[in-house]
Tab-separated table of C-alpha atoms and ligand atoms in Angstrom:
chain	number	residue	atom	x	y	z
A	1	MET	CA	-45.489	-228.797	-180.798
A	2	GLY	CA	-47.327	-229.043	-177.492
A	3	ALA	CA	-50.074	-226.487	-177.099
A	4	VAL	CA	-48.586	-224.959	-173.933
A	5	HIS	CA	-45.108	-224.618	-175.414
A	6	ALA	CA	-46.694	-222.893	-178.348
A	7	ALA	CA	-47.360	-219.951	-176.036
A	8	SER	CA	-43.682	-219.070	-175.766
A	9	ARG	CA	-43.685	-218.685	-179.541
A	10	HIS	CA	-46.379	-216.043	-179.226
A	11	GLN	CA	-45.183	-213.620	-176.564
A	12	LEU	CA	-46.336	-210.127	-177.435
A	13	ASN	CA	-43.867	-208.491	-179.731
A	14	GLY	CA	-42.601	-204.973	-179.045
A	15	HIS	CA	-45.337	-202.909	-180.641
A	16	THR	CA	-48.289	-204.654	-179.008
A	17	ARG	CA	-48.743	-203.604	-175.409
A	18	ALA	CA	-50.183	-205.773	-172.689
A	19	HIS	CA	-53.845	-205.015	-172.031
A	20	ASN	CA	-56.095	-205.526	-169.022
A	21	ILE	CA	-58.682	-208.146	-169.960
A	22	ALA	CA	-61.640	-209.497	-167.993
A	23	VAL	CA	-63.251	-212.787	-169.054
A	24	VAL	CA	-66.747	-213.497	-167.735
A	25	GLY	CA	-67.404	-217.252	-167.461
A	26	SER	CA	-64.710	-219.751	-166.420
A	27	GLY	CA	-65.861	-222.847	-168.292
A	28	HIS	CA	-63.947	-224.573	-171.106
A	29	VAL	CA	-64.040	-221.502	-173.378
A	30	GLY	CA	-63.607	-218.771	-170.763
A	31	THR	CA	-60.713	-220.440	-168.937
A	32	VAL	CA	-58.882	-221.244	-172.172
A	33	MET	CA	-59.331	-217.634	-173.354
A	34	ALA	CA	-58.268	-216.174	-169.985
A	35	SER	CA	-55.175	-218.355	-169.581
A	36	GLY	CA	-54.349	-218.107	-173.285
A	37	PHE	CA	-54.392	-214.298	-173.238
A	38	ALA	CA	-52.350	-214.315	-170.001
A	39	SER	CA	-49.743	-216.529	-171.668
A	40	LEU	CA	-49.552	-213.967	-174.485
A	41	GLY	CA	-48.565	-211.331	-171.919
A	42	HIS	CA	-51.907	-209.681	-171.139
A	43	HIS	CA	-53.198	-209.125	-167.589
A	44	VAL	CA	-56.354	-211.165	-167.190
A	45	VAL	CA	-59.092	-211.547	-164.579
A	46	GLY	CA	-61.497	-214.442	-164.884
A	47	ILE	CA	-64.936	-213.710	-163.385
A	48	ASP	CA	-67.315	-216.525	-162.465
A	49	ARG	CA	-70.332	-216.835	-160.160
A	50	SER	CA	-69.125	-220.162	-158.720
A	51	GLU	CA	-67.027	-219.653	-155.572
A	52	ALA	CA	-65.789	-223.248	-155.769
A	53	LEU	CA	-64.674	-222.887	-159.376
A	54	VAL	CA	-62.921	-219.554	-158.672
A	55	ARG	CA	-61.156	-221.104	-155.687
A	56	ALA	CA	-60.019	-224.163	-157.660
A	57	LEU	CA	-58.733	-222.105	-160.598
A	58	SER	CA	-57.005	-219.654	-158.260
A	59	ASP	CA	-55.176	-222.673	-156.833
A	60	GLY	CA	-54.201	-223.681	-160.365
A	61	GLU	CA	-56.667	-226.603	-160.357
A	62	VAL	CA	-58.873	-227.098	-163.441
A	63	PRO	CA	-61.980	-229.146	-162.500
A	64	PHE	CA	-62.628	-230.335	-166.052
A	65	HIS	CA	-60.703	-232.244	-168.736
A	66	GLU	CA	-58.850	-230.012	-171.219
A	67	ASP	CA	-55.373	-231.014	-172.458
A	68	GLY	CA	-52.732	-228.437	-171.576
A	69	LEU	CA	-55.088	-226.176	-169.616
A	70	PRO	CA	-53.868	-226.938	-166.073
A	71	ASP	CA	-50.284	-225.931	-166.985
A	72	LEU	CA	-51.524	-222.795	-168.727
A	73	VAL	CA	-53.639	-221.757	-165.734
A	74	ARG	CA	-50.846	-222.503	-163.271
A	75	ASP	CA	-48.333	-220.526	-165.374
A	76	GLY	CA	-50.720	-217.592	-165.542
A	77	VAL	CA	-51.534	-217.582	-161.824
A	78	ARG	CA	-47.871	-217.981	-160.829
A	79	SER	CA	-46.786	-215.132	-163.148
A	80	ASN	CA	-49.495	-212.901	-161.604
A	81	ARG	CA	-50.902	-212.301	-165.075
A	82	LEU	CA	-53.998	-214.373	-164.361
A	83	ARG	CA	-56.385	-214.354	-161.429
A	84	PHE	CA	-59.993	-215.345	-160.796
A	85	THR	CA	-62.769	-213.657	-158.858
A	86	THR	CA	-66.536	-213.824	-158.346
A	87	SER	CA	-66.744	-210.028	-158.198
A	88	TYR	CA	-67.571	-207.890	-161.224
A	89	ALA	CA	-66.663	-204.820	-159.164
A	90	ASP	CA	-63.221	-206.353	-158.788
A	91	GLY	CA	-62.691	-207.443	-162.395
A	92	VAL	CA	-64.533	-204.880	-164.561
A	93	PRO	CA	-63.390	-201.306	-163.770
A	94	LYS	CA	-59.745	-201.752	-164.807
A	95	ALA	CA	-60.492	-203.805	-167.926
A	96	ASP	CA	-59.715	-202.482	-171.426
A	97	PHE	CA	-61.592	-205.489	-172.861
A	98	ILE	CA	-64.338	-207.583	-171.270
A	99	PHE	CA	-64.980	-210.992	-172.896
A	100	LEU	CA	-68.332	-212.731	-172.416
A	101	ALA	CA	-67.820	-216.516	-172.365
A	102	VAL	CA	-71.006	-217.752	-170.730
A	103	ASP	CA	-73.060	-220.675	-171.979
A	104	THR	CA	-76.182	-220.227	-174.082
A	105	PRO	CA	-77.986	-223.559	-173.689
A	106	ALA	CA	-80.826	-224.538	-176.005
A	107	THR	CA	-84.441	-224.081	-174.894
A	108	PRO	CA	-86.849	-226.970	-175.672
A	109	VAL	CA	-87.967	-225.307	-178.941
A	110	GLY	CA	-84.366	-224.868	-180.086
A	111	ALA	CA	-83.930	-221.152	-179.368
A	112	ALA	CA	-80.737	-220.228	-177.527
A	113	ASP	CA	-81.308	-219.284	-173.891
A	114	LEU	CA	-79.778	-215.807	-173.413
A	115	ARG	CA	-80.374	-215.518	-169.659
A	116	ASN	CA	-76.675	-215.869	-168.814
A	117	ILE	CA	-75.641	-213.334	-171.461
A	118	ARG	CA	-78.201	-210.803	-170.302
A	119	ALA	CA	-77.293	-211.292	-166.643
A	120	ALA	CA	-73.584	-210.879	-167.391
A	121	ALA	CA	-74.216	-207.770	-169.507
A	122	HIS	CA	-76.258	-206.211	-166.684
A	123	SER	CA	-73.555	-207.073	-164.138
A	124	ILE	CA	-70.866	-205.586	-166.364
A	125	ALA	CA	-72.957	-202.476	-166.960
A	126	GLY	CA	-73.442	-202.095	-163.209
A	127	SER	CA	-69.672	-202.163	-162.573
A	128	LEU	CA	-68.359	-199.911	-165.369
A	129	ASN	CA	-67.876	-196.903	-163.080
A	130	GLY	CA	-67.755	-194.474	-165.976
A	131	THR	CA	-65.337	-196.558	-168.078
A	132	ASN	CA	-66.237	-197.674	-171.594
A	133	PRO	CA	-64.233	-200.829	-172.343
A	134	VAL	CA	-64.655	-202.933	-175.478
A	135	ILE	CA	-67.179	-205.656	-174.664
A	136	VAL	CA	-66.433	-208.783	-176.668
A	137	ASN	CA	-69.083	-211.479	-177.017
A	138	LYS	CA	-67.297	-214.832	-177.293
A	139	SER	CA	-70.394	-216.918	-176.561
A	140	THR	CA	-72.231	-218.582	-179.405
A	141	SER	CA	-75.391	-216.507	-179.504
A	142	PRO	CA	-78.226	-215.788	-181.949
A	143	ILE	CA	-77.863	-213.205	-184.672
A	144	GLY	CA	-78.753	-209.900	-183.038
A	145	THR	CA	-77.322	-210.657	-179.582
A	146	GLY	CA	-74.637	-207.988	-180.039
A	147	GLU	CA	-77.433	-205.424	-180.337
A	148	THR	CA	-79.079	-206.808	-177.193
A	149	ILE	CA	-75.853	-206.377	-175.221
A	150	GLU	CA	-75.432	-202.911	-176.727
A	151	GLY	CA	-78.883	-201.894	-175.478
A	152	ILE	CA	-78.129	-203.106	-171.949
A	153	ILE	CA	-74.815	-201.244	-171.801
A	154	ARG	CA	-76.196	-198.100	-173.445
A	155	GLY	CA	-78.752	-197.786	-170.669
A	156	LYS	CA	-75.933	-197.574	-168.152
A	157	ILE	CA	-73.533	-195.216	-169.934
A	158	ALA	CA	-76.113	-192.847	-171.488
A	159	ALA	CA	-74.989	-190.031	-169.163
A	160	THR	CA	-71.468	-190.194	-170.590
A	161	ARG	CA	-72.884	-189.612	-174.136
A	162	ARG	CA	-70.558	-192.332	-175.364
A	163	GLU	CA	-71.469	-195.238	-177.613
A	164	PRO	CA	-71.127	-198.784	-176.200
A	165	ARG	CA	-68.204	-200.604	-177.799
A	166	ILE	CA	-69.563	-204.051	-178.678
A	167	VAL	CA	-67.631	-206.696	-180.648
A	168	SER	CA	-68.646	-210.227	-181.645
A	169	ASN	CA	-65.651	-212.617	-181.644
A	170	PRO	CA	-67.037	-216.173	-181.831
A	171	GLU	CA	-64.871	-219.056	-180.667
A	172	PHE	CA	-64.092	-222.143	-182.760
A	173	LEU	CA	-62.535	-224.235	-179.985
A	174	ARG	CA	-63.076	-228.016	-179.931
A	175	GLN	CA	-63.506	-229.613	-176.535
A	176	GLY	CA	-60.419	-231.618	-175.646
A	177	ARG	CA	-58.324	-229.580	-178.096
A	178	ALA	CA	-59.321	-226.084	-176.994
A	179	VAL	CA	-55.826	-225.017	-175.891
A	180	PHE	CA	-54.317	-226.194	-179.177
A	181	ASP	CA	-57.098	-224.459	-181.108
A	182	PHE	CA	-56.534	-221.194	-179.172
A	183	PHE	CA	-52.856	-221.093	-180.198
A	184	ASN	CA	-53.499	-222.362	-183.723
A	185	PRO	CA	-56.587	-220.571	-185.023
A	186	ASP	CA	-57.571	-221.078	-188.653
A	187	ARG	CA	-59.164	-217.642	-188.485
A	188	ILE	CA	-60.132	-214.930	-186.029
A	189	VAL	CA	-63.624	-213.631	-186.805
A	190	ILE	CA	-64.426	-210.160	-185.478
A	191	GLY	CA	-67.704	-208.275	-185.954
A	192	SER	CA	-68.234	-204.669	-184.872
A	193	ARG	CA	-69.762	-201.329	-185.874
A	194	SER	CA	-66.355	-199.773	-185.237
A	195	ASN	CA	-63.343	-200.775	-187.302
A	196	ARG	CA	-61.135	-199.299	-184.577
A	197	ASP	CA	-62.641	-201.541	-181.915
A	198	ALA	CA	-62.427	-204.534	-184.239
A	199	ARG	CA	-58.742	-203.918	-184.860
A	200	ALA	CA	-58.146	-203.415	-181.142
A	201	VAL	CA	-59.590	-206.886	-180.474
A	202	ALA	CA	-57.583	-208.326	-183.371
A	203	SER	CA	-54.392	-206.966	-181.793
A	204	LEU	CA	-54.967	-209.121	-178.673
A	205	TYR	CA	-54.334	-212.200	-180.808
A	206	GLN	CA	-51.122	-210.696	-182.150
A	207	GLY	CA	-48.764	-213.352	-183.463
A	208	LEU	CA	-51.130	-216.333	-183.242
A	209	GLY	CA	-51.547	-216.604	-187.004
A	210	GLY	CA	-54.797	-217.405	-188.764
A	211	GLU	CA	-56.752	-215.131	-191.084
A	212	ILE	CA	-58.239	-212.040	-189.410
A	213	ILE	CA	-61.786	-211.592	-190.756
A	214	ILE	CA	-63.389	-208.280	-189.845
A	215	THR	CA	-67.086	-207.836	-190.527
A	216	ASN	CA	-70.215	-206.532	-188.840
A	217	LEU	CA	-71.817	-207.879	-185.654
A	218	ARG	CA	-74.560	-209.987	-187.258
A	219	THR	CA	-72.300	-211.530	-189.866
A	220	ALA	CA	-69.768	-212.598	-187.210
A	221	GLU	CA	-72.581	-214.209	-185.200
A	222	MET	CA	-73.876	-215.940	-188.342
A	223	ILE	CA	-70.423	-217.288	-189.281
A	224	LYS	CA	-70.319	-219.237	-186.025
A	225	TYR	CA	-73.703	-220.894	-186.522
A	226	VAL	CA	-73.040	-221.700	-190.151
A	227	ALA	CA	-69.617	-223.190	-189.311
A	228	ASN	CA	-71.067	-225.582	-186.745
A	229	SER	CA	-74.099	-226.380	-188.892
A	230	PHE	CA	-71.841	-227.234	-191.825
A	231	LEU	CA	-69.665	-229.471	-189.625
A	232	ALA	CA	-72.831	-231.261	-188.504
A	233	THR	CA	-73.933	-231.519	-192.140
A	234	ARG	CA	-70.680	-233.211	-193.107
A	235	ILE	CA	-71.152	-235.782	-190.367
A	236	SER	CA	-74.749	-236.560	-191.283
A	237	PHE	CA	-73.811	-236.670	-194.954
A	238	ILE	CA	-71.145	-239.323	-194.396
A	239	ASN	CA	-73.468	-241.190	-192.045
A	240	GLU	CA	-76.105	-241.320	-194.773
A	241	VAL	CA	-73.446	-242.517	-197.215
A	242	ALA	CA	-72.413	-245.143	-194.633
A	243	ARG	CA	-75.992	-246.442	-194.516
A	244	LEU	CA	-75.917	-246.800	-198.289
A	245	CYS	CA	-72.521	-248.535	-198.009
A	246	ASP	CA	-73.967	-251.012	-195.488
A	247	ALA	CA	-76.840	-251.814	-197.831
A	248	LEU	CA	-74.712	-251.989	-200.978
A	249	GLY	CA	-71.756	-253.855	-199.476
A	250	VAL	CA	-69.319	-250.960	-199.998
A	251	GLU	CA	-66.442	-249.873	-197.702
A	252	VAL	CA	-67.127	-246.292	-196.523
A	253	ASP	CA	-63.483	-245.744	-195.546
A	254	HIS	CA	-62.463	-246.277	-199.152
A	255	VAL	CA	-65.245	-243.984	-200.356
A	256	VAL	CA	-63.965	-241.217	-198.028
A	257	ALA	CA	-60.415	-241.722	-199.302
A	258	GLY	CA	-61.633	-241.695	-202.877
A	259	ILE	CA	-63.594	-238.432	-202.604
A	260	GLY	CA	-61.352	-236.751	-200.049
A	261	HIS	CA	-58.436	-236.206	-202.398
A	262	ASP	CA	-60.562	-233.633	-204.180
A	263	GLU	CA	-59.314	-230.464	-202.466
A	264	ARG	CA	-62.878	-229.118	-202.519
A	265	ILE	CA	-64.003	-232.051	-200.371
A	266	GLY	CA	-61.120	-233.190	-198.109
A	267	THR	CA	-61.319	-236.048	-195.628
A	268	HIS	CA	-61.722	-234.166	-192.335
A	269	PHE	CA	-64.895	-234.575	-190.346
A	270	PHE	CA	-66.007	-237.521	-192.473
A	271	LYS	CA	-65.870	-240.188	-189.729
A	272	PRO	CA	-69.109	-242.208	-189.808
A	273	GLY	CA	-70.491	-243.349	-186.486
A	274	ILE	CA	-73.466	-243.181	-184.150
A	275	GLY	CA	-73.795	-239.451	-184.807
A	276	PHE	CA	-72.742	-236.098	-183.392
A	277	GLY	CA	-73.403	-234.860	-179.863
A	278	GLY	CA	-71.883	-232.398	-177.418
A	279	SER	CA	-72.964	-229.008	-176.127
A	280	CYS	CA	-72.405	-227.253	-179.455
A	281	LEU	CA	-73.310	-228.923	-182.753
A	282	PRO	CA	-76.810	-230.134	-181.774
A	283	LYS	CA	-77.629	-226.823	-180.048
A	284	ASP	CA	-76.282	-224.595	-182.813
A	285	ILE	CA	-78.024	-226.352	-185.682
A	286	ALA	CA	-81.307	-226.229	-183.700
A	287	ALA	CA	-80.792	-222.512	-182.975
A	288	LEU	CA	-80.100	-221.685	-186.638
A	289	ARG	CA	-83.215	-223.595	-187.676
A	290	TYR	CA	-85.235	-221.771	-185.022
A	291	MET	CA	-83.971	-218.390	-186.211
A	292	GLY	CA	-85.027	-219.281	-189.755
A	293	GLU	CA	-88.440	-220.545	-188.777
A	294	ALA	CA	-89.086	-217.468	-186.631
A	295	LEU	CA	-88.641	-215.448	-189.839
A	296	GLY	CA	-90.559	-217.833	-192.094
A	297	VAL	CA	-87.451	-219.378	-193.654
A	298	SER	CA	-87.631	-223.177	-193.803
A	299	THR	CA	-84.373	-225.145	-193.425
A	300	PRO	CA	-84.985	-228.619	-194.925
A	301	VAL	CA	-81.269	-229.434	-195.298
A	302	LEU	CA	-80.605	-228.747	-191.607
A	303	SER	CA	-83.739	-230.672	-190.710
A	304	ALA	CA	-82.434	-233.687	-192.622
A	305	VAL	CA	-79.070	-233.365	-190.839
A	306	GLN	CA	-80.880	-233.654	-187.508
A	307	GLN	CA	-83.014	-236.585	-188.690
A	308	VAL	CA	-80.017	-238.573	-189.953
A	309	ASN	CA	-78.247	-237.853	-186.683
A	310	GLN	CA	-81.122	-239.306	-184.693
A	311	HIS	CA	-81.377	-242.305	-187.040
A	312	GLN	CA	-77.762	-243.251	-186.363
A	313	ARG	CA	-78.710	-244.018	-182.771
A	314	THR	CA	-81.633	-246.274	-183.674
A	315	ASP	CA	-79.621	-247.932	-186.452
A	316	ALA	CA	-76.980	-248.957	-183.906
A	317	VAL	CA	-79.657	-250.836	-181.945
A	318	ARG	CA	-81.075	-252.348	-185.168
A	319	LYS	CA	-77.674	-253.779	-186.016
A	320	LEU	CA	-77.253	-255.329	-182.562
A	321	ARG	CA	-80.787	-256.758	-182.748
A	322	SER	CA	-80.075	-258.217	-186.207
A	323	LEU	CA	-77.120	-260.119	-184.759
A	324	LEU	CA	-78.403	-261.047	-181.301
A	325	GLY	CA	-82.100	-261.484	-181.980
A	326	SER	CA	-84.263	-260.030	-179.194
A	327	LEU	CA	-82.160	-257.829	-176.897
A	328	ASP	CA	-84.340	-258.692	-173.910
A	329	GLY	CA	-82.099	-260.173	-171.225
A	330	LYS	CA	-78.975	-259.946	-173.407
A	331	ARG	CA	-75.867	-258.648	-171.643
A	332	ILE	CA	-74.172	-255.893	-173.624
A	333	ALA	CA	-70.821	-254.368	-172.687
A	334	VAL	CA	-70.560	-250.688	-173.618
A	335	TRP	CA	-67.305	-248.827	-174.009
A	336	GLY	CA	-67.660	-245.037	-174.045
A	337	LEU	CA	-70.182	-242.710	-172.396
A	338	THR	CA	-68.922	-239.232	-173.408
A	339	PHE	CA	-69.984	-237.450	-176.598
A	340	LYS	CA	-66.478	-237.907	-177.981
A	341	ALA	CA	-62.979	-238.853	-176.804
A	342	GLN	CA	-60.698	-236.496	-174.843
A	343	THR	CA	-63.521	-235.038	-172.771
A	344	GLU	CA	-65.583	-235.952	-169.716
A	345	ASP	CA	-68.600	-234.207	-171.206
A	346	THR	CA	-71.721	-236.336	-171.655
A	347	ARG	CA	-74.010	-233.559	-172.919
A	348	GLU	CA	-76.105	-234.753	-175.873
A	349	SER	CA	-73.918	-237.857	-175.975
A	350	PRO	CA	-75.053	-240.290	-178.715
A	351	ALA	CA	-73.693	-243.087	-176.492
A	352	ILE	CA	-76.208	-242.266	-173.779
A	353	ASP	CA	-79.051	-242.249	-176.324
A	354	VAL	CA	-78.027	-245.671	-177.663
A	355	MET	CA	-77.778	-247.088	-174.133
A	356	GLY	CA	-81.242	-245.743	-173.342
A	357	LEU	CA	-82.639	-247.563	-176.389
A	358	LEU	CA	-80.856	-250.807	-175.436
A	359	LEU	CA	-82.231	-250.610	-171.880
A	360	ASN	CA	-85.722	-250.000	-173.275
A	361	GLU	CA	-85.433	-253.335	-175.125
A	362	GLY	CA	-84.494	-255.144	-171.946
A	363	ALA	CA	-80.728	-255.392	-172.420
A	364	GLU	CA	-78.478	-255.581	-169.372
A	365	LEU	CA	-75.547	-253.154	-169.619
A	366	ARG	CA	-72.071	-252.992	-168.166
A	367	VAL	CA	-70.473	-249.647	-169.049
A	368	TYR	CA	-66.852	-248.526	-169.058
A	369	ASP	CA	-65.586	-245.024	-169.834
A	370	PRO	CA	-61.961	-243.861	-169.399
A	371	VAL	CA	-62.894	-240.595	-167.640
A	372	VAL	CA	-66.522	-240.912	-166.492
A	373	ARG	CA	-65.876	-243.298	-163.641
A	374	GLN	CA	-67.460	-241.844	-160.590
A	375	ARG	CA	-71.136	-242.513	-160.182
A	376	GLU	CA	-72.222	-239.010	-159.270
A	377	GLN	CA	-72.652	-237.850	-162.852
A	378	PRO	CA	-75.911	-235.895	-162.657
A	379	ARG	CA	-76.319	-235.725	-166.436
A	380	VAL	CA	-76.077	-239.503	-166.794
A	381	PRO	CA	-79.352	-241.413	-166.192
A	382	ALA	CA	-79.199	-243.508	-163.000
A	383	ARG	CA	-79.780	-246.813	-164.887
A	384	ILE	CA	-76.595	-246.129	-166.844
A	385	ARG	CA	-74.634	-244.716	-163.905
A	386	ASP	CA	-75.403	-247.872	-161.928
A	387	ALA	CA	-73.993	-249.985	-164.786
A	388	LEU	CA	-70.582	-248.236	-164.667
A	389	VAL	CA	-67.540	-250.464	-164.020
A	390	SER	CA	-63.909	-249.402	-163.797
A	391	ASP	CA	-62.285	-251.648	-166.388
A	392	PRO	CA	-63.053	-252.428	-170.057
A	393	LEU	CA	-62.574	-256.210	-169.618
A	394	GLU	CA	-64.738	-256.195	-166.492
A	395	ALA	CA	-67.487	-254.582	-168.586
A	396	ALA	CA	-67.051	-257.318	-171.217
A	397	ARG	CA	-67.121	-260.257	-168.773
A	398	GLY	CA	-69.963	-262.630	-169.725
A	399	ALA	CA	-71.277	-260.215	-172.358
A	400	ASP	CA	-73.158	-261.399	-175.429
A	401	ALA	CA	-71.910	-258.368	-177.356
A	402	LEU	CA	-69.642	-255.344	-177.060
A	403	ALA	CA	-70.790	-251.907	-178.294
A	404	ILE	CA	-68.032	-249.309	-178.767
A	405	LEU	CA	-69.790	-245.920	-178.662
A	406	THR	CA	-67.011	-243.324	-178.197
A	407	ASP	CA	-63.732	-243.077	-180.102
A	408	TRP	CA	-61.266	-243.271	-177.186
A	409	SER	CA	-57.971	-244.557	-178.584
A	410	GLU	CA	-57.590	-246.637	-175.369
A	411	PHE	CA	-60.179	-249.036	-176.786
A	412	GLN	CA	-57.808	-249.942	-179.621
A	413	THR	CA	-55.259	-251.289	-177.139
A	414	VAL	CA	-57.442	-253.855	-175.330
A	415	PRO	CA	-56.076	-257.323	-176.274
A	416	LEU	CA	-58.721	-258.946	-178.479
A	417	ALA	CA	-57.819	-262.478	-177.339
A	418	GLY	CA	-58.456	-261.481	-173.722
A	419	LEU	CA	-61.640	-259.728	-174.751
A	420	ARG	CA	-62.879	-262.803	-176.617
A	421	SER	CA	-62.213	-265.119	-173.692
A	422	SER	CA	-63.964	-262.825	-171.202
A	423	MET	CA	-67.128	-262.531	-173.300
A	424	THR	CA	-69.844	-265.182	-173.686
A	425	GLY	CA	-70.845	-264.020	-177.171
A	426	ASN	CA	-68.608	-262.793	-180.013
A	427	VAL	CA	-70.373	-259.749	-181.463
A	428	ILE	CA	-68.678	-256.357	-181.652
A	429	PHE	CA	-70.674	-253.311	-182.784
A	430	ASP	CA	-68.037	-250.657	-183.495
A	431	GLY	CA	-70.089	-247.446	-183.399
A	432	ARG	CA	-67.040	-245.279	-184.151
A	433	ASN	CA	-65.197	-247.564	-186.605
A	434	ILE	CA	-62.096	-247.510	-184.410
A	435	LEU	CA	-61.144	-251.213	-184.634
A	436	ASP	CA	-59.860	-252.984	-187.731
A	437	ARG	CA	-62.528	-255.415	-188.916
A	438	THR	CA	-60.136	-258.055	-190.258
A	439	THR	CA	-58.155	-258.097	-186.991
A	440	ALA	CA	-61.378	-258.461	-185.006
A	441	GLU	CA	-62.669	-261.276	-187.255
A	442	ASP	CA	-59.298	-263.072	-187.039
A	443	ALA	CA	-59.738	-262.950	-183.223
A	444	GLY	CA	-63.047	-264.808	-183.598
A	445	PHE	CA	-65.460	-261.878	-183.493
A	446	VAL	CA	-68.458	-261.045	-185.653
A	447	TYR	CA	-67.613	-257.412	-186.385
A	448	VAL	CA	-70.187	-254.782	-187.380
A	449	GLY	CA	-69.201	-251.163	-187.957
A	450	VAL	CA	-70.838	-248.163	-189.652
A	451	GLY	CA	-70.487	-248.340	-193.412
A	452	ARG	CA	-68.255	-251.377	-193.058
A	453	PRO	CA	-70.710	-253.956	-194.339
A	454	HIS	CA	-70.988	-257.402	-192.879
A	455	PRO	CA	-73.276	-260.010	-194.514
A	456	ALA	CA	-75.305	-260.760	-191.372
A	457	ALA	CA	-76.212	-257.106	-190.809
A	458	THR	CA	-76.733	-255.958	-194.399
A	459	PRO	CA	-80.446	-255.566	-195.247
A	460	ALA	CA	-79.786	-255.783	-199.024
A	461	THR	CA	-77.823	-259.006	-198.577
A	462	ARG	CA	-80.617	-260.501	-196.503
A	463	LYS	CA	-83.190	-259.538	-199.170
A	464	ALA	CA	-80.953	-261.091	-201.857
A	465	GLY	CA	-80.729	-264.210	-199.676
A	466	ALA	CA	-84.510	-264.298	-199.346
A	467	ALA	CA	-84.905	-264.026	-203.140
A	468	ALA	CA	-82.449	-266.886	-203.813
B	501	UDX	C1	-67.489	-228.355	-182.163
B	501	UDX	C2	-66.759	-227.681	-183.315
B	501	UDX	O1	-65.854	-228.621	-183.908
B	501	UDX	C3	-65.953	-226.493	-182.781
B	501	UDX	O2	-65.314	-225.822	-183.868
B	501	UDX	C4	-66.917	-225.532	-182.084
B	501	UDX	O3	-66.223	-224.410	-181.574
B	501	UDX	C5	-67.621	-226.247	-180.953
B	501	UDX	O4	-68.328	-227.398	-181.475
B	501	UDX	P1	-66.940	-230.036	-180.203
B	501	UDX	O5	-68.405	-229.936	-179.919
B	501	UDX	O6	-65.961	-229.933	-179.101
B	501	UDX	O7	-66.518	-228.861	-181.281
B	501	UDX	O8	-66.732	-231.448	-180.866
B	501	UDX	P2	-66.326	-231.990	-182.299
B	501	UDX	O9	-64.945	-232.451	-182.253
B	501	UDX	O10	-66.734	-231.032	-183.354
B	501	UDX	O11	-67.295	-233.283	-182.406
B	501	UDX	C6	-68.695	-233.049	-182.302
B	501	UDX	C7	-69.405	-234.387	-182.422
B	501	UDX	O12	-69.278	-234.877	-183.761
B	501	UDX	C8	-68.871	-235.484	-181.508
B	501	UDX	O13	-69.960	-236.229	-180.992
B	501	UDX	C9	-68.040	-236.357	-182.458
B	501	UDX	O14	-68.009	-237.714	-182.036
B	501	UDX	C10	-68.828	-236.232	-183.756
B	501	UDX	N1	-68.025	-236.427	-184.964
B	501	UDX	C11	-67.001	-235.565	-185.223
B	501	UDX	C12	-68.367	-237.440	-185.853
B	501	UDX	O15	-69.298	-238.210	-185.608
B	501	UDX	N2	-67.657	-237.579	-187.006
B	501	UDX	C13	-66.618	-236.751	-187.307
B	501	UDX	O16	-66.004	-236.934	-188.350
B	501	UDX	C14	-66.271	-235.718	-186.388
């Protein structure tokens, strides 16, 4: 069922009244939460400091890629259950619940940067006007942040002799699938000192399904970090297994199938590739490690997860070098710039890291991405931006090799015969294992994937050859 249609399934039932909700931060998470709650029947105000973003959303325009979100925002705005403003004074006083959905980027040492959270908490505190709404922290933030917010609010409501009502309610939304994930939660995690406030927040999600887990503030904050760190661990684990498969001549896809039928293991999140990226997994695993180290707790498993993740990038370049010889002057077509498919986000994109390494070895790139087309992408290094072309076959024209670095399904539909005739060379490095190797080899390509061994790129095979 489409994510937006799912909303009709979830209209508030009789005994749950509509609440007034303010959501601070209108990015992927905040806008999905605001429009999702509006579709459930609540009255929602989205607050953001960007005039341009507030104007676009108020016009029902969503300036970033999120399946189903434009319809949800437009429905909410048209039904007068959803509006956007830059003013806390406008959005805060009437709110029963105020959600914090601002970003907490990583600092260079790995600690989460809480400037946005603190600023939002101060702005909320300054606009309460004697009210005492439940303040719900949705942002991924270090263990103890709930107490920080509590201290900021307490300073402002001390005269009322009331306790701040702080709840941690971490999000588990995946970029590109955030609307679906909002309407189909596996679980709703809620941390609070007050069971009453926790249950009040739980009631907002009435009818969405998913296990309601009520705990204390710190445990809710920890659950989020551990969830993302475990997801990252699964990816690095299967990437390490894929490296062993390459060396031992074993098919990683079959290994995943063979272990995944054990219900304790499963097959999800076991796709080998050039590693994980995005604005969440890398940041959250670094933040959890930082929290441990700050308290003298070493985290060698998480450290290894990060190391394997970095190695996947350099291993991609090693494989291309093993097939092309020196990369200096070689023309390499690259498909995929974003950190994963179904998003325009290039933050911590493994594809960008691999392209940087190829450029450092003198390769000439031609880059195609289905959504990152325009050249004014500030996060993308100029040398890569300047290599952008608007068609996958144009990127491949005259190329010695093709490197597929993001798992857009569009790449599976490019005719291989046309691809072969447009390229000069015949090497495909499939960094996300999205093509079928036999089909590619039948079309005349030398195919190299991740954990899909090929004799020319298998170190063990070469050693055996040397011994013979
Ligand atoms: C992640 C978590 O999944 C989500 O629950 C949390 O709320 C936010 O962080 P997201 O960052 O949007 O979501 O992306 P995700 O789909 O988890 O992928 C993260 C990275 O891992 C991407 O670079 C992706 O390509 C990579 N990945 C994912 C793999 O390499 N292999 C896999 O099997 C899955």
